[in-house]
Coordinates of C-alpha atoms in Angstrom, one line a residue:
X71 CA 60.2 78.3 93.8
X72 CA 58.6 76.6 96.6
X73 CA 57.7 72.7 96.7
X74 CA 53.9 72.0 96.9
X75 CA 52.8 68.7 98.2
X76 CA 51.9 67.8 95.0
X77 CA 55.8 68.7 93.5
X78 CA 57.6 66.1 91.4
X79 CA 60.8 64.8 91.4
X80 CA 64.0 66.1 89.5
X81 CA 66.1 63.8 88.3
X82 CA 69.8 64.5 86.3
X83 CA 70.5 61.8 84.4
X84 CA 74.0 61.1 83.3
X85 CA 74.1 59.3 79.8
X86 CA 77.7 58.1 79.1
X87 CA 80.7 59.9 76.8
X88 CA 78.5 58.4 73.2
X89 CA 78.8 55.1 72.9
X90 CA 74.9 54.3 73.7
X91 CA 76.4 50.4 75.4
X92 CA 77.6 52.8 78.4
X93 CA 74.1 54.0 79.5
X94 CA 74.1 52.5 83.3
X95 CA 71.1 50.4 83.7
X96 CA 69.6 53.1 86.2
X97 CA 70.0 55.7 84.2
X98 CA 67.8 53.6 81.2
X99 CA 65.3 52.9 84.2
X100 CA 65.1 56.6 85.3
X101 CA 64.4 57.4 81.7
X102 CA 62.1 54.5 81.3
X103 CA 59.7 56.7 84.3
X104 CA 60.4 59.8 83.6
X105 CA 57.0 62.1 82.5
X106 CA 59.0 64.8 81.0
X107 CA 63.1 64.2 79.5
X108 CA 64.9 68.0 79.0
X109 CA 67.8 68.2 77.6
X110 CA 70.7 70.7 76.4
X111 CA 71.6 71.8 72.3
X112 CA 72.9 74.0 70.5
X113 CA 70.0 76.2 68.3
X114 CA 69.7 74.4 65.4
X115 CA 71.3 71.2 66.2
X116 CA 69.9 67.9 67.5
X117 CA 70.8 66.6 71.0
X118 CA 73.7 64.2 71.3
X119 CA 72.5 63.3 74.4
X120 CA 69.0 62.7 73.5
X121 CA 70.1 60.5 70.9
X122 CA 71.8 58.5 73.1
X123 CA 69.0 58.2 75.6
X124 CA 65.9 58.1 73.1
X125 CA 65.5 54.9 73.0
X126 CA 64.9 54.3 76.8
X127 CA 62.2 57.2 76.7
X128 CA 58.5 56.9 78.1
X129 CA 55.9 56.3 75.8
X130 CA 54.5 59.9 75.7
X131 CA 57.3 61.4 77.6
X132 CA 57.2 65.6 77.3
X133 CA 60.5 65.9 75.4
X134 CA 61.7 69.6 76.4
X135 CA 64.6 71.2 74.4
X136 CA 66.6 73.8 75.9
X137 CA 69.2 75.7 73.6
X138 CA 72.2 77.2 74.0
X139 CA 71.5 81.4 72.9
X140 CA 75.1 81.1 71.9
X141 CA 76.7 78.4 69.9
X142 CA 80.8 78.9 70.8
X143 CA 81.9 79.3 74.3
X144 CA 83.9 82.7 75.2
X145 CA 86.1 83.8 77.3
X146 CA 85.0 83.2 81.2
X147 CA 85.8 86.7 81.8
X148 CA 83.8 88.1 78.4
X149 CA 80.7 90.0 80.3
X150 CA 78.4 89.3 77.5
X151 CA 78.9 85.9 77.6
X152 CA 78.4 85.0 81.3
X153 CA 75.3 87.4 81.4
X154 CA 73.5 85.2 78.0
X155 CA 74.0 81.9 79.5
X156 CA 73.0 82.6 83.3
X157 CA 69.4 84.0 81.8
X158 CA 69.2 81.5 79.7
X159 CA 70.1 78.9 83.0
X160 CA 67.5 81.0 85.1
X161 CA 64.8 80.8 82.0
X162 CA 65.5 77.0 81.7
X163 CA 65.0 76.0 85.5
X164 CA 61.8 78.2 85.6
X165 CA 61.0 75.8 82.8
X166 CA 61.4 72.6 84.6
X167 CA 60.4 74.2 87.8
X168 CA 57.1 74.7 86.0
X169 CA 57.0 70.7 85.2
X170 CA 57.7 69.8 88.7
X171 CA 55.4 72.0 90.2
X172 CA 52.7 70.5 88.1
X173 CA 54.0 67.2 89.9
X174 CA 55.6 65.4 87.0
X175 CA 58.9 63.2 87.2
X176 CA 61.5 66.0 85.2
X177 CA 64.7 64.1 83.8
X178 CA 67.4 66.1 82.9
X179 CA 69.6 64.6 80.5
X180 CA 73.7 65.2 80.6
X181 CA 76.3 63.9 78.5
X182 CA 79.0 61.9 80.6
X183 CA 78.4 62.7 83.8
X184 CA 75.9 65.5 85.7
X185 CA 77.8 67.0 88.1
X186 CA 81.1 67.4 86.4
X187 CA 81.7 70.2 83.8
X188 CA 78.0 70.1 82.7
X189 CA 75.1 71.6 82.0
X190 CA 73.0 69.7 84.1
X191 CA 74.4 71.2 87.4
X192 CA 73.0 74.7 86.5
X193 CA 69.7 73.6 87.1
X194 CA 70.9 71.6 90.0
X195 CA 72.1 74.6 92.0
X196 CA 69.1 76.6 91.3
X197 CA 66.4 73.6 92.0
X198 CA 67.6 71.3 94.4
X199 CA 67.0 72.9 97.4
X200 CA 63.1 73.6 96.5
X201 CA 62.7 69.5 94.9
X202 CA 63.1 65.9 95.1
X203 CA 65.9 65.7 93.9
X204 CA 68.1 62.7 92.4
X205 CA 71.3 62.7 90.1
X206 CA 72.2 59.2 88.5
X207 CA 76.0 59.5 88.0
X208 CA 77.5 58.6 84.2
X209 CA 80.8 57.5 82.5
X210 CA 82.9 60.5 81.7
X211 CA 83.9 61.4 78.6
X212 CA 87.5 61.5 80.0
X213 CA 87.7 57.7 81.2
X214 CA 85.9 56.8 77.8
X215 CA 88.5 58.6 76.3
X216 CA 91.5 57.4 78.4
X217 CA 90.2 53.9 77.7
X218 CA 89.6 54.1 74.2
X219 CA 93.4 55.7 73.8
X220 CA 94.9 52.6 76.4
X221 CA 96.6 54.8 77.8
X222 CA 96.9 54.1 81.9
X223 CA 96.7 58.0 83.0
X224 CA 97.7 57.7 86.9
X225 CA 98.6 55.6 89.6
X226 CA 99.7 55.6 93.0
X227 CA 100.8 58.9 94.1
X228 CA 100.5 60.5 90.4
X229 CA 98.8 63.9 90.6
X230 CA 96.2 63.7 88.1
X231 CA 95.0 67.6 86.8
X232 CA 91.8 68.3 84.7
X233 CA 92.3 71.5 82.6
X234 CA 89.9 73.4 80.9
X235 CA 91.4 74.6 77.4
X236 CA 89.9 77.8 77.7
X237 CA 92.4 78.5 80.6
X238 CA 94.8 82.0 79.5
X239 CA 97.9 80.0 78.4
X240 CA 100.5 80.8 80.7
X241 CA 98.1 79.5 83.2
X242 CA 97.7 76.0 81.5
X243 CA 101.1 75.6 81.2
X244 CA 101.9 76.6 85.0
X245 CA 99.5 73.8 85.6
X246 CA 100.8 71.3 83.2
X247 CA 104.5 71.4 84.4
X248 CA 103.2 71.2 88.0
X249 CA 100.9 68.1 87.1
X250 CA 101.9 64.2 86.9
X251 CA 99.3 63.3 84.4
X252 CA 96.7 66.1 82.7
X253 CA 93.4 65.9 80.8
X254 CA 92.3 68.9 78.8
X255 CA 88.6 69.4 78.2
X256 CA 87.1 72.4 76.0
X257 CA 89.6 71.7 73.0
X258 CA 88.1 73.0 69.6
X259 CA 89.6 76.2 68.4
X260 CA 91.8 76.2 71.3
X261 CA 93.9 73.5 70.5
X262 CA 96.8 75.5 68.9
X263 CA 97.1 77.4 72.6
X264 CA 97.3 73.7 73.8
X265 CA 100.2 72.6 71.7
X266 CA 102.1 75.2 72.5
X267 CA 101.5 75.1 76.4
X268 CA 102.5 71.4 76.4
X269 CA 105.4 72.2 74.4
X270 CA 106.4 75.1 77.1
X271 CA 105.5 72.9 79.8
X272 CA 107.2 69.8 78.0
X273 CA 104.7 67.6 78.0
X274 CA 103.7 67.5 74.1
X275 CA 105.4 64.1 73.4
X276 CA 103.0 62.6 76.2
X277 CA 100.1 64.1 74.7
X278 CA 97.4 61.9 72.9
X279 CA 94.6 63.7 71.1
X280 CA 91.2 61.7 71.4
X281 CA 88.2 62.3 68.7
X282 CA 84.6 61.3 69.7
X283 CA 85.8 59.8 71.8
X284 CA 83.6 56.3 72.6
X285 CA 81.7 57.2 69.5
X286 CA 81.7 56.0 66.0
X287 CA 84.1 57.4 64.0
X288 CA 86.4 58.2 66.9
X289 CA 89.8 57.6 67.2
X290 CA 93.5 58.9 68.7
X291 CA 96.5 59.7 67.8
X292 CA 100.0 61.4 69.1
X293 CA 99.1 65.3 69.4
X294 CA 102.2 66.1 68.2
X295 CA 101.7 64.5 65.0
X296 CA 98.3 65.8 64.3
X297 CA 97.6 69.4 62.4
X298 CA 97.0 72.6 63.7
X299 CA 93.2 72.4 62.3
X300 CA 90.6 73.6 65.0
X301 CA 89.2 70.5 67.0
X302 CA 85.2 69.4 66.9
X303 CA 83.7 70.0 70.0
X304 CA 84.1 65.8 71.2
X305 CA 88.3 66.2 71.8
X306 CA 89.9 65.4 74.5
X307 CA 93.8 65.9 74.7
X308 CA 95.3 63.3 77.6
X309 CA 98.9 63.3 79.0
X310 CA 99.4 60.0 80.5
X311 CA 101.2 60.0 84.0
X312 CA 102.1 56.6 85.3
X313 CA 102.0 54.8 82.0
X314 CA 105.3 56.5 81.1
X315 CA 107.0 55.8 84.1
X316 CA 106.0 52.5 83.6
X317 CA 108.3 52.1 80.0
X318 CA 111.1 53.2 81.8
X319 CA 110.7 51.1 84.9
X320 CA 110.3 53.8 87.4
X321 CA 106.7 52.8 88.2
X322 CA 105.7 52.7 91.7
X323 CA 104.1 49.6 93.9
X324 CA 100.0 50.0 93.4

């Protein structure tokens, strides 16, 4: 794929954890320009993102849906898995790559931020070396989270680990018991592996569980005191670092 003089621009736009108030002011301008708005689901479901971002769309904006050819996340190691999604990755940037070629502004639309643990940065790696290319950074779903919970997750020198819960389970709690404050992403039906990694790793009395997180409807509470019923796909489980030195006085100067 080969930029013409006439290419457009690529632009990945990151949209904030859900609550639509935390769409950064470039991010609605970016939209606000764009000729053509693509954005990630699941077959058969809407777009959280593009709900978020709808309102700042185009007049006329191409709206371009690409979804998911499997609707639950394996294994990383499952063969069948990893060969789906990176066809379906190579099919969607051919897509866009088609857009930009015609010289129309593509933005890409990605829940929380671009470049970290989304979709977004698939297309990124096989696009922007061939296109203008721009990525508008977004609030995380993990500081939404962390700020919806109050809970202060690291200061000073606190070692702060971000976990996927897919991880095998000896592995996450390896990681846990090494770590001074811990967010786990990828929750849903993995959330009994969780609890009983943080209990291993003794760190389940720390952990707050966060639901849509930013979003309405959302809330936390104590993982410990929560059910063993999978998670929705918007869970985030946090284990606050410095905050709990900081009830028993051992916090450090900031």
């Amino acid at each position: 794929m080969s930029a013409g003089a006439s290419a457009g621009r690529l632009i990945g736009v990151g949209v904030g954890p859900g609550d639509p108030e935390l769409l950064t002011l470039k991010a609605a301008r970016a939209l606000g320009e764009a000729d053509v708005v693509a954005y990630f689901a699941k077959r058969g479901n809407g777009s959280h993102a593009r709900a978020i971002a709808h309102p700042h769309f185009r007049a006329g904006a191409v709206e371009l849906p690409l979804d998911y050819p499997v609707t639950t996340e394996l294994h990383r190691h499952d063969d069948g898995y990893r060969s789906q999604i990176t066809d379906f990755y190579d099919a969607s940037a051919r897509l866009v790559a088609g857009h930009l070629d015609a010289g129309r502004k593509v933005a890409v639309l990605s829940e929380g931020d671009p470049l970290f643990y989304g979709s977004y940065m698939h297309l990124h790696v096989r696009l922007a070396a061939h296109y203008a290319t721009e990525v508008i950074p977004g609030v995380t779903g993990m500081s939404g989270c962390w700020s919806q919970a109050g809970a202060p997750i690291a200061q000073g020198d606190d070692v702060l680990s971000v976990l996927p819960g897919t991880l095998d389970e000896a592995e996450l709690v390896r990681r846990l018991a090494e770590a001074d404050a811990a967010v786990i992403m990828k929750v849903g039906r993995n959330l009994p592996k969780i609890r009983r990694a943080l209990a291993t790793a003794g760190r389940l009395e720390r952990a707050v569980y966060v639901e849509r997180g930013t979003m309405e409807g959302g809330g936390c509470v104590p993982l410990a005191g929560r059910g063993e019923q999978a998670a929705p796909y918007f869970a985030i489980v946090l284990v606050p670092g410095w905050n709990m030195r900081a009830k028993s006085g051992a916090e450090a100067e900031g």
